[in-house]
Every structure is written in structure tokens, then in C-alpha cells.
XYZ file of C-alpha atoms in Angstrom:
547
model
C 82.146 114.539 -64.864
C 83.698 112.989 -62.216
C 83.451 116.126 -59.666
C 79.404 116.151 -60.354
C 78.994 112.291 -58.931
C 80.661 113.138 -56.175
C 78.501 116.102 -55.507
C 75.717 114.138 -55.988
C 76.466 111.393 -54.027
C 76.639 113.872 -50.984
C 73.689 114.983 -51.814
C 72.118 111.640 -51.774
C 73.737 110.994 -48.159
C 72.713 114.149 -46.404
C 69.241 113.356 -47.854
C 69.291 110.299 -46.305
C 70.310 110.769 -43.319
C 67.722 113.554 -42.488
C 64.955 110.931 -43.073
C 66.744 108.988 -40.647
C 66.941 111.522 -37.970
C 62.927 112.122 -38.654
C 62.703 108.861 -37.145
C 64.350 109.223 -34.352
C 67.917 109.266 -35.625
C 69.931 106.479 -36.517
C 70.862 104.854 -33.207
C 67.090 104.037 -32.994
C 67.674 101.496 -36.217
C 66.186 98.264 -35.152
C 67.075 94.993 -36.558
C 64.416 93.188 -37.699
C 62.203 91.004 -34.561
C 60.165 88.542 -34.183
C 56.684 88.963 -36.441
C 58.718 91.721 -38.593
C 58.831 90.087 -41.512
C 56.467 87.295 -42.333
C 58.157 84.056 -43.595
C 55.621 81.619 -44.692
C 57.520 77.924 -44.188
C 55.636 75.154 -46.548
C 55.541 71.726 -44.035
C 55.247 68.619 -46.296
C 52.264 66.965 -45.074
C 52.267 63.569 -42.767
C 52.254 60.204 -44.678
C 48.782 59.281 -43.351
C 49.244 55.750 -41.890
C 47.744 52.770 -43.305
C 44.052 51.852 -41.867
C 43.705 48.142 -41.798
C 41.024 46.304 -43.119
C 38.612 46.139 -40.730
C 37.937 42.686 -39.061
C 34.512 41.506 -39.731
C 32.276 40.639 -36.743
C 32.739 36.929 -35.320
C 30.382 34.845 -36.701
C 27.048 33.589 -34.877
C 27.199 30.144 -34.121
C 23.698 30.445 -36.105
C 26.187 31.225 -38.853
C 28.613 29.095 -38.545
C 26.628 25.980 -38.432
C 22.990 24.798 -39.180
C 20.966 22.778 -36.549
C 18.622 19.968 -38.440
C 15.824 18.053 -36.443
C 14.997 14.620 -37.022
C 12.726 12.784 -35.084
C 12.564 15.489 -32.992
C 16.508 15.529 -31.947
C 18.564 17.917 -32.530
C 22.138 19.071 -32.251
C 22.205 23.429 -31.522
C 24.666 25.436 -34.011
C 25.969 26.188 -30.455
C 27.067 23.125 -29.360
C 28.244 22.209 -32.799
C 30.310 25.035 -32.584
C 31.575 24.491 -29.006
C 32.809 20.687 -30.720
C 35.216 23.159 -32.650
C 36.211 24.936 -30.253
C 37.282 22.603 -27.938
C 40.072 20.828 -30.771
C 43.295 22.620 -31.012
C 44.138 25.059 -33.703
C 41.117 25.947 -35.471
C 40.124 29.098 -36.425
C 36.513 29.537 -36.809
C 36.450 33.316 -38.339
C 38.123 33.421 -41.418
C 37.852 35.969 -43.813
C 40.047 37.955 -46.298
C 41.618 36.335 -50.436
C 42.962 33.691 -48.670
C 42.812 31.186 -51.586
C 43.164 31.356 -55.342
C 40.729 28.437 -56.205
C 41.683 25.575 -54.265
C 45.694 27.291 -53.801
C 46.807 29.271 -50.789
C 47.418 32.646 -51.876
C 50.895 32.468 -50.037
C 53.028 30.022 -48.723
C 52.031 30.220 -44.777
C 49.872 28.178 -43.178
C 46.083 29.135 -43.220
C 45.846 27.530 -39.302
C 48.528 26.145 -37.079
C 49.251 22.449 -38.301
C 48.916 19.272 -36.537
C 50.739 16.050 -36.782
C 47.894 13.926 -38.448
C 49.891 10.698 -37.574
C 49.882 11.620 -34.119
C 46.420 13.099 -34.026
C 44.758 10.301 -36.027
C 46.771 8.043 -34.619
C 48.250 6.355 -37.960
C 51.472 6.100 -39.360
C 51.661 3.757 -42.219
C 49.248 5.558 -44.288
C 48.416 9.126 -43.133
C 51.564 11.545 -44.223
C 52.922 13.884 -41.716
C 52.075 17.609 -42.707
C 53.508 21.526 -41.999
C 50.502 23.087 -43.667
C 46.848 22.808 -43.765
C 44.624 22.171 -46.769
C 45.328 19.608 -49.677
C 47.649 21.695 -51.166
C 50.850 23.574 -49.398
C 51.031 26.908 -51.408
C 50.548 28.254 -55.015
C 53.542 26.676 -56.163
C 52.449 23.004 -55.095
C 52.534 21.231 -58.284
C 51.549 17.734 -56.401
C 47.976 18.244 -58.356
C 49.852 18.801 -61.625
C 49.122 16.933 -64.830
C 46.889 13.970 -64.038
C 44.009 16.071 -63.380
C 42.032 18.590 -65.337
C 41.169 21.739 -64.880
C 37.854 23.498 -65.190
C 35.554 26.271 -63.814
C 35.387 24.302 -60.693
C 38.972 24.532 -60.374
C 42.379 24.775 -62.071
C 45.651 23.292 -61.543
C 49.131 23.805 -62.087
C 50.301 22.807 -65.657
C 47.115 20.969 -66.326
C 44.646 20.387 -69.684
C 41.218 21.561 -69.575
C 38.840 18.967 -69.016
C 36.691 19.528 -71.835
C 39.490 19.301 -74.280
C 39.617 16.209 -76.490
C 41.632 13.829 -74.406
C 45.512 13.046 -76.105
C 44.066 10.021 -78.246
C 47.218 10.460 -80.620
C 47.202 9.682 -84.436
C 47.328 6.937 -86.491
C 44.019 5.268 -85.920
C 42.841 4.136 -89.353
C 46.066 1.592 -89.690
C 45.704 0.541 -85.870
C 44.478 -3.091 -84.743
C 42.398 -3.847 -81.923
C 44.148 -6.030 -79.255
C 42.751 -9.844 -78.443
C 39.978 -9.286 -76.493
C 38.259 -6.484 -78.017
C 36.210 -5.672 -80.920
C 36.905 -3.555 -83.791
C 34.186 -0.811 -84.280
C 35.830 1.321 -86.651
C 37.196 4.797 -87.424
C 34.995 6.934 -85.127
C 33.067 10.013 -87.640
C 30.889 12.517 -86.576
C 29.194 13.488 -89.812
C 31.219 14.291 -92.224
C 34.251 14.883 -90.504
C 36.527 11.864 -89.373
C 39.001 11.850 -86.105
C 41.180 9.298 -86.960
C 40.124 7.047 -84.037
C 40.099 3.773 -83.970
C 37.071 2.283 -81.958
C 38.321 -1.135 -80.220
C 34.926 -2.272 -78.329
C 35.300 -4.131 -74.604
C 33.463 -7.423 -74.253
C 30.187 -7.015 -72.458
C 31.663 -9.579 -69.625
C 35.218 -10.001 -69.305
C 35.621 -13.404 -68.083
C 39.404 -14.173 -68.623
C 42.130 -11.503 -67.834
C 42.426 -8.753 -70.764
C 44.674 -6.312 -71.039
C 44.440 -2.672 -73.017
C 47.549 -1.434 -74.263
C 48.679 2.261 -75.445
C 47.890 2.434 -78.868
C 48.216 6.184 -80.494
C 45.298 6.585 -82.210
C 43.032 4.258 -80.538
C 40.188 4.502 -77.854
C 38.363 1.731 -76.300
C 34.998 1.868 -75.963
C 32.424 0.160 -73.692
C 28.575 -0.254 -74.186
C 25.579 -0.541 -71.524
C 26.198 -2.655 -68.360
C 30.178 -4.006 -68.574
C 31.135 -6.484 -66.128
C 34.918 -7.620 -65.326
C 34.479 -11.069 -63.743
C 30.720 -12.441 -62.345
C 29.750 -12.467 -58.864
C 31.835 -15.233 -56.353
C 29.779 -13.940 -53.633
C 30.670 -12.923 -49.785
C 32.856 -16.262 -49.107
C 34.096 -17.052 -52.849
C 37.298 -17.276 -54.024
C 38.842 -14.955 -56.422
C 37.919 -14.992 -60.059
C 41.616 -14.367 -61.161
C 40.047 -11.927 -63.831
C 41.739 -9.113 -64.231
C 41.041 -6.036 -66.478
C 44.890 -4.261 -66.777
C 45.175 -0.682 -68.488
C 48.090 0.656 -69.700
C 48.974 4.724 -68.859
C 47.510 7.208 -71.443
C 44.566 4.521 -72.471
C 41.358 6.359 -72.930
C 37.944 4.721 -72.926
C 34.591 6.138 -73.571
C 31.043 5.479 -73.045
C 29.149 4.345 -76.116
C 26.959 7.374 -77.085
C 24.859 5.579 -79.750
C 23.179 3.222 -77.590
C 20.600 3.684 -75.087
C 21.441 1.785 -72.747
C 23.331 3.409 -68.778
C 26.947 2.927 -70.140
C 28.887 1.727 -66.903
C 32.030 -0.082 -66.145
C 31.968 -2.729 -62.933
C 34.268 -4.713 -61.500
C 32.072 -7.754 -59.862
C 33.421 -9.311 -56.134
C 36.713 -11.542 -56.725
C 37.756 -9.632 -59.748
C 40.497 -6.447 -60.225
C 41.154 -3.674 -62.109
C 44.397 -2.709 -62.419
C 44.639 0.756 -63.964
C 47.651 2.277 -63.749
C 48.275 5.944 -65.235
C 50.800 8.284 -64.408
C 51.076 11.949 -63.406
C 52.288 12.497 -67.464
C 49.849 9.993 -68.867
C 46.523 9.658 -66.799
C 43.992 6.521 -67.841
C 40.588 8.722 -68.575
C 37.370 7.312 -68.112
C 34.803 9.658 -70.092
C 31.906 9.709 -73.267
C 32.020 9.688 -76.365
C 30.938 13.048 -76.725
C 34.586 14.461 -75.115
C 36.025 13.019 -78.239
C 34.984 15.806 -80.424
C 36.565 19.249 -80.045
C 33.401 21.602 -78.609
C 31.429 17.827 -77.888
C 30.925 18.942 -74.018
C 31.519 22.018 -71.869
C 31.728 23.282 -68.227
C 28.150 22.088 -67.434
C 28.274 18.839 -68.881
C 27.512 15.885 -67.096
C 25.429 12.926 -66.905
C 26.791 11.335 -70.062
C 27.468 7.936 -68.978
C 27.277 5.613 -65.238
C 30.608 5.978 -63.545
C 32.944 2.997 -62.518
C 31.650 0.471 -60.048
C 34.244 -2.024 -57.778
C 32.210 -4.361 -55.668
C 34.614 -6.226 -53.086
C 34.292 -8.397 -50.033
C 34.911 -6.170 -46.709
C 32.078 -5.823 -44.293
C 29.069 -3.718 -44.586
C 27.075 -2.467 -42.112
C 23.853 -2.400 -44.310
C 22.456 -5.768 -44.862
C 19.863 -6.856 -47.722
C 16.574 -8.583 -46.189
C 17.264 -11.940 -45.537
C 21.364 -11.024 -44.244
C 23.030 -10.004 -41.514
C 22.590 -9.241 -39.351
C 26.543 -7.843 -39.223
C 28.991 -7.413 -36.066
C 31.455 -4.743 -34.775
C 34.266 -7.244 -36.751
C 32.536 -7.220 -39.617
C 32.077 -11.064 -39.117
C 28.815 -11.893 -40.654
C 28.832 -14.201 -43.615
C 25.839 -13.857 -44.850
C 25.406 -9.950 -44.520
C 25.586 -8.618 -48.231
C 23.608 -5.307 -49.922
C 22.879 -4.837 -53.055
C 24.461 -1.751 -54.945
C 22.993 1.681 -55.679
C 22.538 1.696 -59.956
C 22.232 -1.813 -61.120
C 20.249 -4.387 -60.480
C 21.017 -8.058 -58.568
C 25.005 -6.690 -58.267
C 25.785 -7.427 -54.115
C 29.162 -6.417 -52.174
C 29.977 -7.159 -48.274
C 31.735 -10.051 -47.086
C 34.072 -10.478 -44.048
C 37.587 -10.096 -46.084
C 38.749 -6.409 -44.633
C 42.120 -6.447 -46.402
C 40.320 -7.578 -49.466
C 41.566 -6.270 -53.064
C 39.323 -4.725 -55.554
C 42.563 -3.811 -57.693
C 44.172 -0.401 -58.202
C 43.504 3.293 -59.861
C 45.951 5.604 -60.012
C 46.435 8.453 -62.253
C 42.880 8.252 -63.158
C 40.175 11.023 -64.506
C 36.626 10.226 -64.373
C 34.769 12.986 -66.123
C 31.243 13.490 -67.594
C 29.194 10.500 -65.317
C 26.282 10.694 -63.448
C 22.759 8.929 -63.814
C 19.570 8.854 -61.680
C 17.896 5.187 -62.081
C 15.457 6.219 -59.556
C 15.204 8.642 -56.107
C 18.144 7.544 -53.785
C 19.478 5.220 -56.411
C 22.439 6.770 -58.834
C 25.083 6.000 -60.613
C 28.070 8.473 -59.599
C 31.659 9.396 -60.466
C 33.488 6.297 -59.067
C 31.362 3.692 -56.361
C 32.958 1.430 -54.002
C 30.806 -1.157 -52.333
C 32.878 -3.167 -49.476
C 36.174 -2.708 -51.145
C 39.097 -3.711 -48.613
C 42.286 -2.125 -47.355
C 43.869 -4.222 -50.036
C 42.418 -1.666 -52.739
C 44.577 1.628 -53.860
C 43.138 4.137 -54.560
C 45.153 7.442 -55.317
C 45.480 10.100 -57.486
C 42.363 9.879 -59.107
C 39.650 13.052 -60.112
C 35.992 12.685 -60.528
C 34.955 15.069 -62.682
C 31.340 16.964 -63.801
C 29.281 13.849 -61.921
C 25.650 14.735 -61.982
C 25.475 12.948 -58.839
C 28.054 12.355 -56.032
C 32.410 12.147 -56.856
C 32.716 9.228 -55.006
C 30.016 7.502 -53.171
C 31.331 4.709 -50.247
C 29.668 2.253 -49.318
C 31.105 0.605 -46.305
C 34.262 -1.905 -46.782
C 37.901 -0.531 -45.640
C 39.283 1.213 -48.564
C 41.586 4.319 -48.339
C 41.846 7.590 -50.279
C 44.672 9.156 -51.390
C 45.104 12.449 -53.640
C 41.268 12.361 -54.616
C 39.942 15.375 -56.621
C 36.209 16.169 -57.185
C 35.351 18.782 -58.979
C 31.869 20.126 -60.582
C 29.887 17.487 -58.969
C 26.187 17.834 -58.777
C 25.538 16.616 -55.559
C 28.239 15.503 -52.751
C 32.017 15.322 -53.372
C 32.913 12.791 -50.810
C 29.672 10.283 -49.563
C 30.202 7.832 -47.004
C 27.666 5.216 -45.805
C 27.082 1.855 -44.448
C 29.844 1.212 -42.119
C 33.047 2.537 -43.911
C 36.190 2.466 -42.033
C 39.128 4.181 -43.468
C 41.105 7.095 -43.891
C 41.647 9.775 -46.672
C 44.315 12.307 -47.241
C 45.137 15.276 -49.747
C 41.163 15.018 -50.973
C 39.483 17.990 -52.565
C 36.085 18.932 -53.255
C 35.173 22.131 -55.172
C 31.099 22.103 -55.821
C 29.663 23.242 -59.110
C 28.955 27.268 -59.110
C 25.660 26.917 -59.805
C 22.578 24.484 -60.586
C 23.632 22.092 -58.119
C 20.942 20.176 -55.647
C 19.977 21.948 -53.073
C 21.579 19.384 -50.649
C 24.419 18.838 -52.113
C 27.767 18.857 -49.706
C 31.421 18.401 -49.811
C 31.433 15.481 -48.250
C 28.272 14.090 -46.315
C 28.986 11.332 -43.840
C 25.828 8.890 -42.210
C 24.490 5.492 -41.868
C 21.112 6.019 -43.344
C 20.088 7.316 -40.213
C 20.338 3.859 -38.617
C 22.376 4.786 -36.129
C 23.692 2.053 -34.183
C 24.622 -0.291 -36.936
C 27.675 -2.402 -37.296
C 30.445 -1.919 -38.448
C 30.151 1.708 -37.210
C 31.025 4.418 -40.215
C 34.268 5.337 -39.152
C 36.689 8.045 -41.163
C 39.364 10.034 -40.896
C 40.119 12.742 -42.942
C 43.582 14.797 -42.787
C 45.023 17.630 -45.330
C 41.424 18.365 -46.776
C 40.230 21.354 -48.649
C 36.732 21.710 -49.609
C 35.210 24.827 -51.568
C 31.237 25.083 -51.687
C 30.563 27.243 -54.241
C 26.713 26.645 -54.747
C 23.862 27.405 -52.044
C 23.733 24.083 -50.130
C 22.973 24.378 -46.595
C 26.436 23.826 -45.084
C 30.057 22.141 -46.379
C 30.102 18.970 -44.696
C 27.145 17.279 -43.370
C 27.848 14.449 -40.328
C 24.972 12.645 -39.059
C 23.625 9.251 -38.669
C 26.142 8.546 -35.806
C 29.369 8.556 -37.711
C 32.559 8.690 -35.674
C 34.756 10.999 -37.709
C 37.532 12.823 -37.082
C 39.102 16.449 -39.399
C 42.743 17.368 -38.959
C 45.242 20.263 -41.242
C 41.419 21.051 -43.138
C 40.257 24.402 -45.579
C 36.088 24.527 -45.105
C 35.092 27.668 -47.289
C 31.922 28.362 -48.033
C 29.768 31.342 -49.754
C 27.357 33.735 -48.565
C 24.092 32.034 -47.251
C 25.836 28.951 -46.441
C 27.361 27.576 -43.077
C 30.032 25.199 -42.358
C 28.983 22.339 -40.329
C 26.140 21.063 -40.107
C 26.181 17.855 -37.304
C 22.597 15.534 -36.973
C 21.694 13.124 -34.451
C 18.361 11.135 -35.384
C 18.135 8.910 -32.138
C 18.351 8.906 -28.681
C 19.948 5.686 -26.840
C 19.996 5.566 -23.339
C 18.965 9.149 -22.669
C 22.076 10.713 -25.183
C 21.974 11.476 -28.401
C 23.740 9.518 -31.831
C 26.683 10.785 -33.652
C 27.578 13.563 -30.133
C 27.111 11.144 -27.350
C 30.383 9.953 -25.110
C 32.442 6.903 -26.477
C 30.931 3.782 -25.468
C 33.013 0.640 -26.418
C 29.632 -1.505 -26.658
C 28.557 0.642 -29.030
C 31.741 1.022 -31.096
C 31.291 3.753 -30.252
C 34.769 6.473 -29.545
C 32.813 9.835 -29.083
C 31.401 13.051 -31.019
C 33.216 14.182 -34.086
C 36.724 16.013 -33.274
C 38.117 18.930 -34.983
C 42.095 19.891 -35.050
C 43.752 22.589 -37.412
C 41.311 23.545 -39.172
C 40.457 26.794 -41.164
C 37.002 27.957 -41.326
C 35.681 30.875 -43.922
C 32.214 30.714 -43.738
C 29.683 32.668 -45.389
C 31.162 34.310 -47.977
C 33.660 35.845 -45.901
């Protein structure tokens, strides 16, 4: 066995080897060379790298801002924008998710800050600020709690503001403090809340105060007055209506009559909330679970304070007024009620306090150009605070001004139906941390974040004079622009958010007279005037247009 597989393996060999030496013997064995054998190598492929987002075009200055003609006179969207341009820091083409509602999406800075103090030139009531916008990033909780959140916008750790306000229990054994009425355990057909309904005097002519009582709301009906009238040069009342945090009054909704609350010249309010338990100002109809929604509004007046600092509007017969404010006869009657005056020449004069307030469901057209809104001040002095307070649903304007000296701190409108912020006849302060987000739809067609004039009588004294710092202002509807400045206001916008949707601009900047060859609200400063020069613009962020 063993001699046959070695025969055959010979065999095998020789056989071999004469198929090599048929081609061309074995020294002409080649190793294998380039393109012999064909290797096929499988390169992963390239990580394709990232394509940014395109930028979008700049905007037109067409786009930006909206020219308006009155009486012939007109400022271009081109030299409105050129006013932007020349303050530091803005940025004019914004675009991108750059906010989640009224929040920064991140942390950074939207525009390069300024120092409002120094810009503004105030210390001892404008806050120095990193960031611009009201709020600093998602995480800024300074919002939190005494406000209410809705479609118009939502805060950190806040209640919705068509939830039944935190009345508490206990009603039906409750008694109404001295000074008030009892009206009884509040029903609504068959089905009975639990609250106690203790009823405010129609005029509150001695001091009354409204304690925290679980269970109990107070409740005011038609036209209700704290103090009457001392006029421009009266002394003060010493009537003062003092709410305790967590109170909660409501319009009368049984009654025909405009439900309002005003605080008549010489008299205070003191209402007092805090960030845990904000004082709430709203109707009836909020008492009831599913009693209002979203698009309510219009329910009841709003809160009037009526004060003593100067006015640049004067009622026939008054005024005229002076750069000082000086006049003492110069007084105007206020928009919503009849034969109730402000103006006097007391700048630092006190109108009382709201903090921690919410203002919701207010709002009532008397007549064309005269409406109750959110919260009106008529020549309220520097001696009034006013801070963390949120008008809320007004079918007319947040917070309407009309002129005096008071300040605005941590001011929220949200879901009005016309302006956030309106400022007329000769104001002259200063707000900070203020937002206005607009309704999403059914709005007035002119309806702005904040519109600033004199009713268009230009030269007027006191000038309207404001500064605003650490702004943001969302325009949600279709109204023509985001803040409207005419009627030869002096203003001034520092560490701002302007964002406004498709079909809408910016700015929108009016002059409606000419005086000595240049036009109102753009001309150069002129001291005789008191006058300091066209509107100014530092650090701030621009989204226009949907962007």
C-alpha cells in the first residue's frame, strides 16, 4: 500500500512539471504583479459635513418698518431704520427659534447688552442688566407665581389664568369685615361654591381695610370710588383702601352697570400681594370652574388711580401747562367715566401701591376713543409703585398712561385687545422688565405693543418722555408694526426683544407737524422745546416678519 502512493505521487510530479515546462519552464514562474489579481477594497464613505441653515436675506427697510403720513409728513422706513442703526448693539435681522414664548431658548444673550443706568442715565431706579429682553433665560423664574399663564404666554411655575382663583374654603361660616356688606354664599344654579360674597361700599370715604379670609371674595358693583375728588391743589383725603395678599375681588356680574374700581385724587390704594399670594382683580364669571376661557375679556372696567402730577393735556377752560408741569389750573378729565379729572403740579405725588397684582378679564368701550382698560393712571406721581403687576385678556389697552410721573416695574400684559403699553399726555417716567405678548388673533387692527404719542399735538407740555430698558414684546396678531412712536415723544429703548409675525414690521415712527422747517418726534434736541432729539435705540434684538 505504501509502495503504490509513492508511485503515484511521482507520477503526479512528473505530470506536473511537464505542464510547467509547456509554459516556458519553471524559471519563467512569475509572482503575482500589479493588476494580477483584482482586490476590490470597500472605502467607508465621507461623513458629509453639516450645511448650515441658510441665512435669510436682510430685511428691506420697507420691511422692517412702516412709513405713515399725516398731514402730509412723513418719516421713510429708511430713515427709521438708519435711527437703528446708528445706536450701538442692535441687530436688525433676526431670525431662527430664538424664544420659547416670551423665554430665551438658551441662556446667551439675544444682542450685546448695555448698561441701562449708564445709557438712560438713571441709577436709583433702572437695574443694571447682562442680558437683553425682560427675562434672562428659560430658567428665569423672576415671572414665577404672581402671574398667570395663558395662550398669550406661560410662565414658570404659574396657574392658568382662567382657573378659579385660590378663594379657599370655609365661606358659609365666614363674616364680612366692617366696612363691607354681606351678599351671601355665591350659587350658580344649583350648585353652590362656598363663597362668601362681602360687597365694597359704593364710595369709600374713611380708610377700609380687606383682610385674607379663606373662603371669602369681595365684590364691587358699578362705578366704586375710594375717596372723592380734592382737586389739582387739595390736600389729601387720608382715605385709604388696604388689601391684604391672596384677597380676591370680582366685578358684580348681575348688574348692568360698567363694574370699575377708582381711586379719586388725594386718596391710595395700598394693595400689597406677594409673588406666593397675588391680590386678583377679575369677574365674577372666573369664579366658576369653565366661567371664562382664553378669549375672554371685556367682563368688567379695569382699575382707575387719578393723582396730582402734571398733564400735558388740559380740559377747555385749563392750562394752559408748562415744561415744569407748573400750571394749577391745567386738569383733564379721564377716558371711561364721566366728571372724574387728574393733573395737578405734585410730581412726586402718591396714588398708593400695587404689587403682586393680576388684572384679568377688563375691558369696555363707552364710546370711540373712550375705554375703560386693564389698569389707567391719570397724573399719578413718582410717589406711586407700581411693580409686579399683569394685565390680563383687556379688550382694550394693558395699561393706558396718561401723563403724571409714575414708574413701571415687572409689568406683564398679556392677551390684550388693543395696545400693551399706551402712553399719552405728557408722561415722564421710566419702565423696566415690561412685557407685552398680543392676542393671536381677533385683535384691532391697530393694536401695538406699546404705542407712544401726544394726541398728535406735538409740542405740548410736559413733553411725553419714557424710557424703557429690559423689554420684550411679542406681536402675535396682524397689526401694522410692534411699537408705534409718534406725536413727538422723546423716547428712548435699551437691552429690548421686538418680534413680530409675518406681514408685520417693527417700528413704525410718525411725525404729524413741521416746526421751523423739521419735523416732530425726529427733529434735533431743542431745549425750548423740551425737546432732547429723535428716538434712540441701544441693544436691541429685532425679528421681524415672521422670521
Amino acid at each position: 500500500m505504501s509502495s503504490f502512493s509513492r508511485t503515484t505521487r511521482l507520477l503526479m510530479a512528473g505530470t506536473a512539471c511537464m505542464l510547467l515546462a509547456s509554459c516556458g519552464g519553471a524559471d519563467d514562474i512569475a509572482s503575482p504583479g500589479a493588476g494580477t489579481i483584482g482586490v476590490v477594497i470597500n472605502q467607508p464613505a465621507p461623513t458629509p459635513t453639516p450645511t448650515a441653515a441658510p441665512t435669510p436675506a436682510a430685511l428691506t427697510a420697507a420691511q422692517f418698518a412702516t412709513a405713515t403720513t399725516v398731514n402730509n409728513i412723513s418719516v421713510t422706513a429708511d430713515e427709521q431704520l438708519a435711527l437703528v442703526n446708528a445706536g450701538s448693539n442692535n441687530v436688525v435681522n433676526g431670525f431662527g427659534t430664538t424664544l420659547n414664548g416670551v423665554y430665551p431658548i438658551s441662556g446667551a444673550s439675544l444682542a450685546t447688552a448695555s448698561n441701562p443706568q449708564t445709557v438712560l442715565g438713571n441709577s436709583s431706579f433702572i437695574q443694571n442688566t447682562s442680558y437683553v429682553g425682560a427675562l434672562s433665560g428659560p430658567n428665569d423664574n423672576s415671572f414665577s407665581g404672581w402671574t398667570c399663564s395663558s395662550t398669550a404666554a406661560t410662565f414658570l411655575n404659574s396657574a392658568a389664568c382662567s382657573a378659579v382663583p385660590s378663594v379657599g374654603s370655609g365661606g358659609s361660616a365666614a363674616s364680612c369685615p366692617t366696612g363691607t356688606t354681606d351678599d351671601g354664599i355665591l350659587t350658580a344654579g344649583s350648585t353652590n361654591t362656598g363663597f362668601r360674597i362681602c360687597r365694597l361700599p359704593q364710595v369709600i370715604t374713611t380708610s377700609l381695610t380687606l383682610p385674607k379670609i379663606a373662603g371669602v371674595v369681595y365684590r364691587f358693583r358699578g362705578q366704586t370710588e375710594v375717596g372723592v375728588d380734592v382737586g389739582s391743589q387739595g390736600a389729601d383725603s387720608g382715605v385709604t383702601l388696604t388689601i391684604a395678599p391672596g384677597v380676591v375681588l370680582a366685578a358684580d356680574a348681575t348688574d348692568s352697570a360698567n363694574d370699575l374700581l377708582l381711586v379719586n385724587r388725594g386718596s391710595r390704594i395700598s394693595a400689597v400681594g406677594t409673588a406666593d399670594a397675588p391680590i386678583i382683580f377679575t369677574s365674577q364669571q372666573n369664579l366658576f370652574s369653565n366661567g371664562v376661557s382664553d378669549a375672554t375679556q371685556g367682563q368688567w372696567g379695569g382699575v382707575i388711580l387719578l393723582g396730582r402730577a402734571p398733564t400735558a393735556v388740559c380740559a377747555t377752560g385749563t392750562g394752559p401747562n408748562t415744561a415744569g408741569g407748573t400750571s394749577t389750573t391745567c386738569q383733564a378729565q379721564i377716558e371711561g367715566v364721566g366728571n372724574r379729572f387728574y393733573g395737578g403740579t405734585t410730581q412726586a405725588d402718591n396714588s398708593g401701591t400695587l404689587q403682586y397684582v393680576q388684572i384679568r378679564y377688563t375691558g369696555i368701550a363707552i364710546s370711540e376713543g373712550n375705554e375703560l382698560q386693564g389698569l389707567t393712571l391719570g397724573g399719578t406721581g413718582s410717589g406711586t409703585t407700581i411693580d409686579h403687576v399683569q394685565s390680563h385678556n383687556s379688550s382694550d389697552d394693558g395699561v393706558e398712561i396718561f401723563g403724571g410721573t409714575t414708574n413701571l416695574k415687572y409689568f406683564v400684559v398679556t392677551g390684550a385687545d388693543d395696545d400693551g403699553f399706551d402712553v399719552d399726555n405728557g408722561w415722564r417716567g421710566y419702565m423696566q422688565f415690561i412685557i407685552a405678548a398680543q392676542k393671536a388673533s381677533g385683535s384691532t387692527a391697530d393694536s401695538f405693543a406699546t404705542e407712544i404719542d401726544s394726541n398728535n399735538a406735538e409740542d405740548l407740555l410736559p413733553r411725553t418722555f419714557g424710557r424703557y430698558a429690559n423689554f420684550t414684546f411679542i406681536q402675535t396678531n396682524s397689526a401694522p408694526s410692534a411699537i408705534r412712536l409718534r406725536g413727538g415723544a422723546d423716547f428712548a429703548f435699551v437691552n429690548g426683544i421686538v418680534k413680530t409675525v409675518t406681514g408685520a414690521t417693527c417700528l413704525n415712527i410718525i411725525a404729524g407737524e413741521t416746526v421751523n422747517g423739521q419735523r416732530t418726534t425726529v427733529r434735533a434736541a431743542d431745549q425750548s422745546l423740551q425737546d432732547v432729539g429723535p428716538p434712540t435705540f441701544n441693544s436691541v434684538y429685532f425679528q421681524c416678519q415672521g422670521r
